[in-house]
Every structure is written in structure tokens, then in C-alpha cells.
CSV table of C-alpha atoms in Angstrom, one decimal:
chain,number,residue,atom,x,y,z
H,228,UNK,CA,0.0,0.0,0.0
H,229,UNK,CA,1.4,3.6,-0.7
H,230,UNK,CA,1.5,6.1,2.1
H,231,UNK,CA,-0.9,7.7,4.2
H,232,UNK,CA,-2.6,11.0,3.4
H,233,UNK,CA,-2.6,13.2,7.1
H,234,UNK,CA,-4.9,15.4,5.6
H,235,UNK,CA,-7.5,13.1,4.5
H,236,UNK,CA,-7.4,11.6,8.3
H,237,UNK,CA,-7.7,14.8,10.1
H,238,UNK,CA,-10.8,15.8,8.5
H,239,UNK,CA,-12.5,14.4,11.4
H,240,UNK,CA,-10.2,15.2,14.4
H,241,UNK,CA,-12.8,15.7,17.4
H,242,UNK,CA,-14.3,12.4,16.8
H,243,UNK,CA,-11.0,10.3,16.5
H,244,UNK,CA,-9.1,12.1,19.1
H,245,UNK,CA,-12.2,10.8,21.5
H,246,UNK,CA,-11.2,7.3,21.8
H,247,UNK,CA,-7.3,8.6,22.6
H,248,UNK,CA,-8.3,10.8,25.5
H,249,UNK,CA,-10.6,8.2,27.4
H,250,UNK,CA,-7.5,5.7,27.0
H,251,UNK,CA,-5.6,8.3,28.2
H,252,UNK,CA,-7.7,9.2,31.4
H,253,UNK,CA,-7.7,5.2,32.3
H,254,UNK,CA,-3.5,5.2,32.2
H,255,UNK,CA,-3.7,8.3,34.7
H,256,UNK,CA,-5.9,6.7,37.1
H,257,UNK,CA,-4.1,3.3,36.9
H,258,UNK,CA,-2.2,4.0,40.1
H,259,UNK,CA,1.3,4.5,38.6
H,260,UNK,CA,3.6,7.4,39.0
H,261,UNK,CA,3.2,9.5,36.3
H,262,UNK,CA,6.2,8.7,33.4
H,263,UNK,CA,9.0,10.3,32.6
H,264,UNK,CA,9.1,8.7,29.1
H,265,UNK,CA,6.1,7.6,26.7
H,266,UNK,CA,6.2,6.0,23.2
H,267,UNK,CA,3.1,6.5,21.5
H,268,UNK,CA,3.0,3.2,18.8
H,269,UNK,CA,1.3,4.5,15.4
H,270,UNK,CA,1.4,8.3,16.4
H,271,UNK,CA,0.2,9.3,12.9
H,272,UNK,CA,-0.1,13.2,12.5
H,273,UNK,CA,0.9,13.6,15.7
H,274,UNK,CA,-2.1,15.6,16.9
H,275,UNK,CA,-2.6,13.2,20.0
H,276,UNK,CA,0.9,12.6,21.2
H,277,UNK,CA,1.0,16.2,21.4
H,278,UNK,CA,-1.8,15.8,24.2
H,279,UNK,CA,0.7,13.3,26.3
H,280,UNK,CA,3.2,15.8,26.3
H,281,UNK,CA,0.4,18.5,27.4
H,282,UNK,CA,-0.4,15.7,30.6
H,283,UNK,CA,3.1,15.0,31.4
H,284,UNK,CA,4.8,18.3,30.3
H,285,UNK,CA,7.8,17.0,32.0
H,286,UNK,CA,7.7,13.2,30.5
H,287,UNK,CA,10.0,12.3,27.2
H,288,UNK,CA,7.7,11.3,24.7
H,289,UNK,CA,8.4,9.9,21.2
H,290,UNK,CA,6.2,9.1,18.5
H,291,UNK,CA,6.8,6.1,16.1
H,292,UNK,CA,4.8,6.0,13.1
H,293,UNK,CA,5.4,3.9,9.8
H,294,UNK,CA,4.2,6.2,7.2
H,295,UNK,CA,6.4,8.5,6.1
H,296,UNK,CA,3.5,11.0,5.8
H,297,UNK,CA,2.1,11.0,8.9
H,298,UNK,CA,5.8,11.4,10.1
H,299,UNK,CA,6.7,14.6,8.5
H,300,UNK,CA,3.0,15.9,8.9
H,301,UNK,CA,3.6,15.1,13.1
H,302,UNK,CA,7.5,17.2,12.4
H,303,UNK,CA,5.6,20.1,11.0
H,304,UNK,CA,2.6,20.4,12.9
H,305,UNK,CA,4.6,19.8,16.2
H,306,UNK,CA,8.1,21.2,15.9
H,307,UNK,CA,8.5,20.3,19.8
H,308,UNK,CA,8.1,16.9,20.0
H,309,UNK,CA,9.9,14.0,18.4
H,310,UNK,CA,9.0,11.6,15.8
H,311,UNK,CA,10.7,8.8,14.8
H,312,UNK,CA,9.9,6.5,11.4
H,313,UNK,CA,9.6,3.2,12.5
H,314,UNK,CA,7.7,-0.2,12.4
H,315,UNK,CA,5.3,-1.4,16.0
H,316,UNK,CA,6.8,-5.1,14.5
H,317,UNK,CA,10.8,-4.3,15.5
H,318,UNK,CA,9.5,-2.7,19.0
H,319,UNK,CA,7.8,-5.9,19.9
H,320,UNK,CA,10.9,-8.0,18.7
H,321,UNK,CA,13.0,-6.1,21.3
H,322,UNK,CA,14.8,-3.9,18.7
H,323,UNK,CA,16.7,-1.5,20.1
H,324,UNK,CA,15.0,1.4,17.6
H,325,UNK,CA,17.0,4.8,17.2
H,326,UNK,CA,15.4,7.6,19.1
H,327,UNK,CA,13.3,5.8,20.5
H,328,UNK,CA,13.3,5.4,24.6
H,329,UNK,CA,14.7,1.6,25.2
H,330,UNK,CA,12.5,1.0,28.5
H,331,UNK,CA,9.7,3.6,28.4
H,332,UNK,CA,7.3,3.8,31.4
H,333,UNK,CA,4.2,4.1,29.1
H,334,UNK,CA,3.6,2.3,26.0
H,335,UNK,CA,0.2,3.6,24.4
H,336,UNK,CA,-1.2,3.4,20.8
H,337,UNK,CA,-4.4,4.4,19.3
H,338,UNK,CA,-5.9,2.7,16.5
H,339,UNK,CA,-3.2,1.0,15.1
H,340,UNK,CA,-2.7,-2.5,15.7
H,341,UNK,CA,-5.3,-4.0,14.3
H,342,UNK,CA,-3.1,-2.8,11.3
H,343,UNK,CA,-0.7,-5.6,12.5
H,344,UNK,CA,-0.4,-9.0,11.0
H,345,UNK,CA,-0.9,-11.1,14.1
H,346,UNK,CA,-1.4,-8.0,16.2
H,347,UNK,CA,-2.4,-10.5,18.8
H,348,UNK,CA,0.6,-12.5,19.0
H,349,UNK,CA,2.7,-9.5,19.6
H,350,UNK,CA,0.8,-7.7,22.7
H,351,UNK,CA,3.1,-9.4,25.4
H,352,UNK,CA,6.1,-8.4,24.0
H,353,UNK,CA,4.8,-4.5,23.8
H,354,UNK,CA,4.2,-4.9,27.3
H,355,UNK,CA,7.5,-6.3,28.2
H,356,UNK,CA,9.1,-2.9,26.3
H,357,UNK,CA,6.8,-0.8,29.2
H,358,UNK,CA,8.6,-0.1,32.4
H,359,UNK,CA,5.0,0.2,33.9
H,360,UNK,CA,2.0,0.3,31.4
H,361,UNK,CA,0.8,-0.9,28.0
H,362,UNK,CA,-2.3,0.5,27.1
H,363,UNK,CA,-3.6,0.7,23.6
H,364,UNK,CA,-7.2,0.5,21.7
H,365,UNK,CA,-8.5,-0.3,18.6
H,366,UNK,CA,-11.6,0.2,16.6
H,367,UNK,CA,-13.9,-3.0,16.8
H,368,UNK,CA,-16.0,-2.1,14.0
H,369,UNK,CA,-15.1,-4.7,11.1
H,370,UNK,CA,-18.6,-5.3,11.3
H,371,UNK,CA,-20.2,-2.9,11.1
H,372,UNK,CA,-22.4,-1.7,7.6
H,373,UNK,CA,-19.4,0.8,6.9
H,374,UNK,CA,-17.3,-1.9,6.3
H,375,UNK,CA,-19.6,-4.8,5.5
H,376,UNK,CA,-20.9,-2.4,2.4
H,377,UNK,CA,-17.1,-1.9,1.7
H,378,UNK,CA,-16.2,-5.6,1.2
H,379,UNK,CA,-19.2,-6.0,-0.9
H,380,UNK,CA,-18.8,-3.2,-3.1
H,381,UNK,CA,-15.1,-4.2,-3.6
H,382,UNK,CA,-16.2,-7.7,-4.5
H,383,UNK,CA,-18.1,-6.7,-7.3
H,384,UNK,CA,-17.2,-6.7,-11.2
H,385,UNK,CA,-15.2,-4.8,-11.9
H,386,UNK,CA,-13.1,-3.7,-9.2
H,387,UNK,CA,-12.7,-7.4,-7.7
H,388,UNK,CA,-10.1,-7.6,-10.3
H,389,UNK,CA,-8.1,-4.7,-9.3
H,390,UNK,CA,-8.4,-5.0,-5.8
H,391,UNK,CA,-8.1,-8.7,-4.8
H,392,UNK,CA,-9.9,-10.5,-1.5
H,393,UNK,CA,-10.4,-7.4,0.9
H,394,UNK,CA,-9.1,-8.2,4.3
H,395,UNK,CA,-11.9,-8.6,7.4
H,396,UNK,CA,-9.2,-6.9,10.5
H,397,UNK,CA,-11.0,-8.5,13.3
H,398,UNK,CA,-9.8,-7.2,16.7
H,399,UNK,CA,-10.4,-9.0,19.7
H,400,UNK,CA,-12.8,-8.7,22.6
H,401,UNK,CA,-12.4,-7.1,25.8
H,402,UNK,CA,-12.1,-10.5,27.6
H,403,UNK,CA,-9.4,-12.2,24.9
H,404,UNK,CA,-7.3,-9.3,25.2
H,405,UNK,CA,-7.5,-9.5,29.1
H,406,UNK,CA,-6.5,-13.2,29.0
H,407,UNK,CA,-3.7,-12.3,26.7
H,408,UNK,CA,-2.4,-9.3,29.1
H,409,UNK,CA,-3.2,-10.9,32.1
H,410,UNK,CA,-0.3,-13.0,34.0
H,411,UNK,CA,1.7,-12.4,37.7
H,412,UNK,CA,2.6,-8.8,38.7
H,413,UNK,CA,0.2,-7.4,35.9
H,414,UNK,CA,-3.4,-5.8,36.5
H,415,UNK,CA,-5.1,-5.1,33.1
H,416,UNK,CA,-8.4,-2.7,32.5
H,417,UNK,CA,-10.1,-4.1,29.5
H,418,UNK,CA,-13.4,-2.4,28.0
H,419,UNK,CA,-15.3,-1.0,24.9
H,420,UNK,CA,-17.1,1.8,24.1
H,421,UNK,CA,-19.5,2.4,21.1
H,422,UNK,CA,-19.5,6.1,20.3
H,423,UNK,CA,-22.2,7.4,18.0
H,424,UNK,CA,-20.5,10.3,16.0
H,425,UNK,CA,-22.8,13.0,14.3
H,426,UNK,CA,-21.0,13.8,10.5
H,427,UNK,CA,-21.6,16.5,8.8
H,428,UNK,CA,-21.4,17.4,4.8
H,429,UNK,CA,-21.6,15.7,1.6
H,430,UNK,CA,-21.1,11.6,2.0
H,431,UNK,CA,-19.5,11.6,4.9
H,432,UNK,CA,-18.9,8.0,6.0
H,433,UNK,CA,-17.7,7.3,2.5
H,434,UNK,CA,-14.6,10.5,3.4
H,435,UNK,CA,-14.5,8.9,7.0
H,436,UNK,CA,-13.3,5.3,5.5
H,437,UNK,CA,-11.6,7.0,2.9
H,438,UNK,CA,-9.1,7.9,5.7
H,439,UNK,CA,-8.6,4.6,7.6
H,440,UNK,CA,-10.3,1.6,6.6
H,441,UNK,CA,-10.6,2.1,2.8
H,442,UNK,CA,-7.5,2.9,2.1
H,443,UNK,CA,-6.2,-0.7,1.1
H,444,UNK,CA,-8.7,-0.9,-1.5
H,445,UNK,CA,-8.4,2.7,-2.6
H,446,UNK,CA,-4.7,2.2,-3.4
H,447,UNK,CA,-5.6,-0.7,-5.1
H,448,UNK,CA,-7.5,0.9,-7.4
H,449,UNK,CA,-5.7,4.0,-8.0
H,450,UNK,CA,-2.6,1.8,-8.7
H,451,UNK,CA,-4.8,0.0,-11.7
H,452,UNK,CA,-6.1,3.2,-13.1
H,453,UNK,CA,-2.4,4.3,-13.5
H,454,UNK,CA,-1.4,0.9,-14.9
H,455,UNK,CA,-3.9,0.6,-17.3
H,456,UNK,CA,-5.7,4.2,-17.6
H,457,UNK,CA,-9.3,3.4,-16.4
H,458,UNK,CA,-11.2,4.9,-14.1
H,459,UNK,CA,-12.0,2.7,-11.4
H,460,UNK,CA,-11.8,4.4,-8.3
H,461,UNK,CA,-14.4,7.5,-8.8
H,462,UNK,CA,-16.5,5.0,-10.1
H,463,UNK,CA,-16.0,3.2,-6.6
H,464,UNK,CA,-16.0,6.2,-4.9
H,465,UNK,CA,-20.1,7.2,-6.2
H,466,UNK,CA,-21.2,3.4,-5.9
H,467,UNK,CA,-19.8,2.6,-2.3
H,468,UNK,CA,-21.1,6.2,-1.8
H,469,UNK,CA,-24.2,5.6,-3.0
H,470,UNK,CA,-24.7,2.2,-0.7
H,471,UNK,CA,-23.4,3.9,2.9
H,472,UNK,CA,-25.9,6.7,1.8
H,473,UNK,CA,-28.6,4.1,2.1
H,474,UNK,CA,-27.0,2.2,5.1
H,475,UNK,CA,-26.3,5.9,6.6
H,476,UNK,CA,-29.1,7.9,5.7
H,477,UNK,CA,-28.4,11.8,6.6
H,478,UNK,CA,-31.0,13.0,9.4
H,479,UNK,CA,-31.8,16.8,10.0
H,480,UNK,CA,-29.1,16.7,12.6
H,481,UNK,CA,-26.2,15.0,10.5
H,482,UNK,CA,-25.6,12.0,9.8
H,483,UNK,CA,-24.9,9.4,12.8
H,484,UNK,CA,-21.9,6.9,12.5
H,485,UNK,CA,-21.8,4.2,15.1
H,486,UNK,CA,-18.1,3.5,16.1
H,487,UNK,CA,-16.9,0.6,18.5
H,488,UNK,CA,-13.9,0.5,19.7
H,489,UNK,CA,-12.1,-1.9,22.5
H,490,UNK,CA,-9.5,-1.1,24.8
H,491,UNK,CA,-7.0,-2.3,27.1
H,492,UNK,CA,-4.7,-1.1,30.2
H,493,UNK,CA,-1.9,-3.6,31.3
H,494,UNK,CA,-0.4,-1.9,34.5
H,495,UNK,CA,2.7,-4.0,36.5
H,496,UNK,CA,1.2,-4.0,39.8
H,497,UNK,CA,3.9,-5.9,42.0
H,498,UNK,CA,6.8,-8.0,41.3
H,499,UNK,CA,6.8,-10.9,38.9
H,500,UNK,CA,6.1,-8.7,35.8
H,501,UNK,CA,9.8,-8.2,34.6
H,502,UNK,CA,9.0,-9.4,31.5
H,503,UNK,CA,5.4,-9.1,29.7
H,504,UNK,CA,2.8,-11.9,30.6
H,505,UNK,CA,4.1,-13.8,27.9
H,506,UNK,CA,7.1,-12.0,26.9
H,507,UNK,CA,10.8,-12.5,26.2
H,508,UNK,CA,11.7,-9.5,28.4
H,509,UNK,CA,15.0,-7.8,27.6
H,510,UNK,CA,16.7,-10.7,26.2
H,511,UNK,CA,18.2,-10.7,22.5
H,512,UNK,CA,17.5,-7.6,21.4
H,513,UNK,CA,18.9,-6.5,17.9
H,514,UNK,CA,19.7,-2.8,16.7
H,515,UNK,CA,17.3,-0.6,14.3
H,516,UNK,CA,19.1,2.4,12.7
């Protein structure tokens, strides 16, 4: 897939900061002493690590991010903090990452894992980088008729062609990611939270997937029409418009989105949690330049 566009995702920056903050409120009343360094996995524009640094003014805080984009977006939109290009996959496998804090006290990342081949398998070991908390969410809405109409439209003739078998990212629930967190020394806070966003303009769930979920098959198609000159993708664009018209239809008030998402706080409560519940600790750690 070919980068990111910042812009695109900020378009709705009140309702996706939402999840961030109410993550962030459970970290702060996890009983830990606030942390002096924080790596935010999957920072993106770096509009919400920006709002760490603002609750720990003191704290070090890096953002990793793998999109080049979002990455020089986050440099230019926050000159003060520090950003570092980077893959979530090398910072589970121990790498020892330029820039980026070796032991942080806080891990944290916001929609972004379920980006993660195996995201699940990896969880222990991003709570083993954390000095004292992993926390992280994830939207849990790969069910939902934003996506559903999104597979189905993508299926059709002629853009299955172009875009292949589209990719159902199921997350987990609250209770598997608590098993998977859970182990001695650790106390973990697992929930969700459906948030009903109100959207306003012209087709706006269609320019809210556009951002995040979409984007697979959007590159997909824009990659064919430069291949082979056609015009697939605004001729996607109007019919999976069209169909989350009908599955959103616009009220007087705008036009509500239903949006799940699940979260989870892991917090080392005692000893016994050197490593992650699962984890391979410190051990065999290789360098990242």
C-alpha cells in the first residue's frame, strides 16, 4: 500500500481524538507514578501525542509511526516533540530502535494495531518494552455496515479484479485481550465503548473510510487506473457512496456513524512482571538504525 494522506485523516479530528483521550484518562488513574518517558505506537499526524506531552509536560515522549507522511505531517505540525519512522513489528521483537526510549514507562497506541499481522501475538512483548503500562485500543468495528458495504462493493465486477480479497481486520474482545495481558505482577483494564459520532457534509462516511479503513482498497484501485488508464476508483468512490448513503441515511441533525472500539490497560502491579505476561523480556535484542 502507498502512504498515508494526514490530511485526509484529520478531516474528522474531534471524533477520532475521542477514543485517545478516554484511554488516556484510564492510564492516569491506573495508580502508577506518572512517566517520565512515553512511546506512542502509530502516532500518525501527531495531533494526540501532542496531548501526552500537554499531561506530562515533563515526560520524554516519542512518536513512532510507519508512514512516512504522517511522520513529516507530526515534524511540522509539532516542531517540539519528536517523531521517529519506525515499524510497532521491530519494537515488539526487542529492537533497540533509534530515538526511541529503550524501557519507556508508558507504552500507548491508538488505532493502530489491528493494522498488524498477528497483532495479537505481539501484545506481550509491547508490554514487556513498558517499564509500567501498555495500554492501547483499537476500533472493533469490522462489522459494522461501513465496512460490510465496503467488502461488498469491492467484490463486485469490476473492481474485484483490481483489488483482490479485501481483508476482514478482526480485533479481539475485551475479555481475549485481558487473557492475553493478564499474568503475575500485571493488572489489566479491559473495555469497549460504542461512540455514535454525528458527521456532517456531503457523504461523509464514505470520506471517513476513505481515511482509515478504505485505504487498502483505494490504493488498489488507483494503482490499476495508473497501470492501465481506467477509471475505477471514482467510479467506486459514487457506488460505495451511494450504498453507505442508504445504510447511513443523513438525518436533520447529520448523519450518525456508530463507532466501537475496545480497549486495554496492562499496569505491573507488583513484582513478577519483569517481562510481559508472555514476553521474552529484555533478552536478544537487535539494533534498528
Amino acid at each position: 500500500m502507498s502512504d498515508w494522506s494526514p490530511t485526509a485523516y484529520l478531516r474528522y479530528t474531534d471524533e477520532r481524538s475521542r477514543p485517545f483521550a478516554e484511554l488516556l484518562a484510564r492510564v492516569t488513574g491506573a495508580g502508577t507514578a506518572a512517566p517520565a518517558t512515553v512511546l506512542d505506537l502509530g502516532c500518525g499526524p501527531g495531533h494526540l501525542t501532542a496531548l501526552v506531552r500537554d499531561r506530562w509536560p515533563g515526560a520524554v515522549v516519542v512518536g513512532l509511526d510507519a508512514s512516512p507522511a504522517m511522520i513529516e505531517q507530526a515534524r511540522a505540525g509539532d516542531p517540539d516533540g519528536s517523531y521517529v519512522l519506525g515499524d510497532v513489528r521491530d519494537v515488539a521483537a526487542g529492537a533497540l530502535v533509534a530515538g526511541l526510549p529503550e524501557r519507556p514507562d508508558l507504552v500507548i497506541s491508538n488505532a493502530t494495531l489491528q493494522w498488524v499481522p498477528g497483532h495479537r501475538d505481539l501484545l506481550a512483548r509491547l508490554a514487556a518494552r513498558a517499564a509500567q503500562t501498555f495500554a492501547f485500543s483499537v476500533p472493533g468495528n469490522h462489522d459494522a455496515p461501513s465496512h460490510r458495504t465496503l467488502r461488498e462493493v469491492a467484490g463486485r465486477a469490476p473492481y474485484a479484479d483490481a483489488v483482490g480479497p479485501v481483508e476482514r481486520r478482526a480485533v479481539g474482545d475485551p475479555a481475549e485481550y485481558l487473557e492475553l495481558l493478564a499474568g503475575p505482577g500485571w493488572s489489566v483494564d479491559a473495555w469497549e465503548t460504542t461512540y455514535t459520532h454525528v458527521l456532517d457534509g456531503e457523504d461523509p462516511v464514505l470520506r471517513w473510510i476513505s481515511a482509515t479503513g478504505a485505504q487498502p482498497v483505494l490504493h488498489a484501485l488507483d494503482a490499476h487506473d495508473a497501470t492501465h488508464g481506467t477509471g475505477l476508483r471514482r467510479r467506486f468512490d459514487a457506488d460505495l457512496g451511494a450504498a453507505l448513503r442508504e445504510a447511513y441515511p443523513r438525518r436533520p441533525f447529520g448523519t450518525p456513524l456508530e463507532f466501537r472500539r475496545v480497549f486495554a490497560v496492562a499496569t505491573r502491579s507488583g513484582t513478577g512482571a519483569d517481562d510481559g505476561p508472555a514476553g521474552p523480556g529484555r533478552d536478544g535484542r537487535t539494533v534498528v538504525a
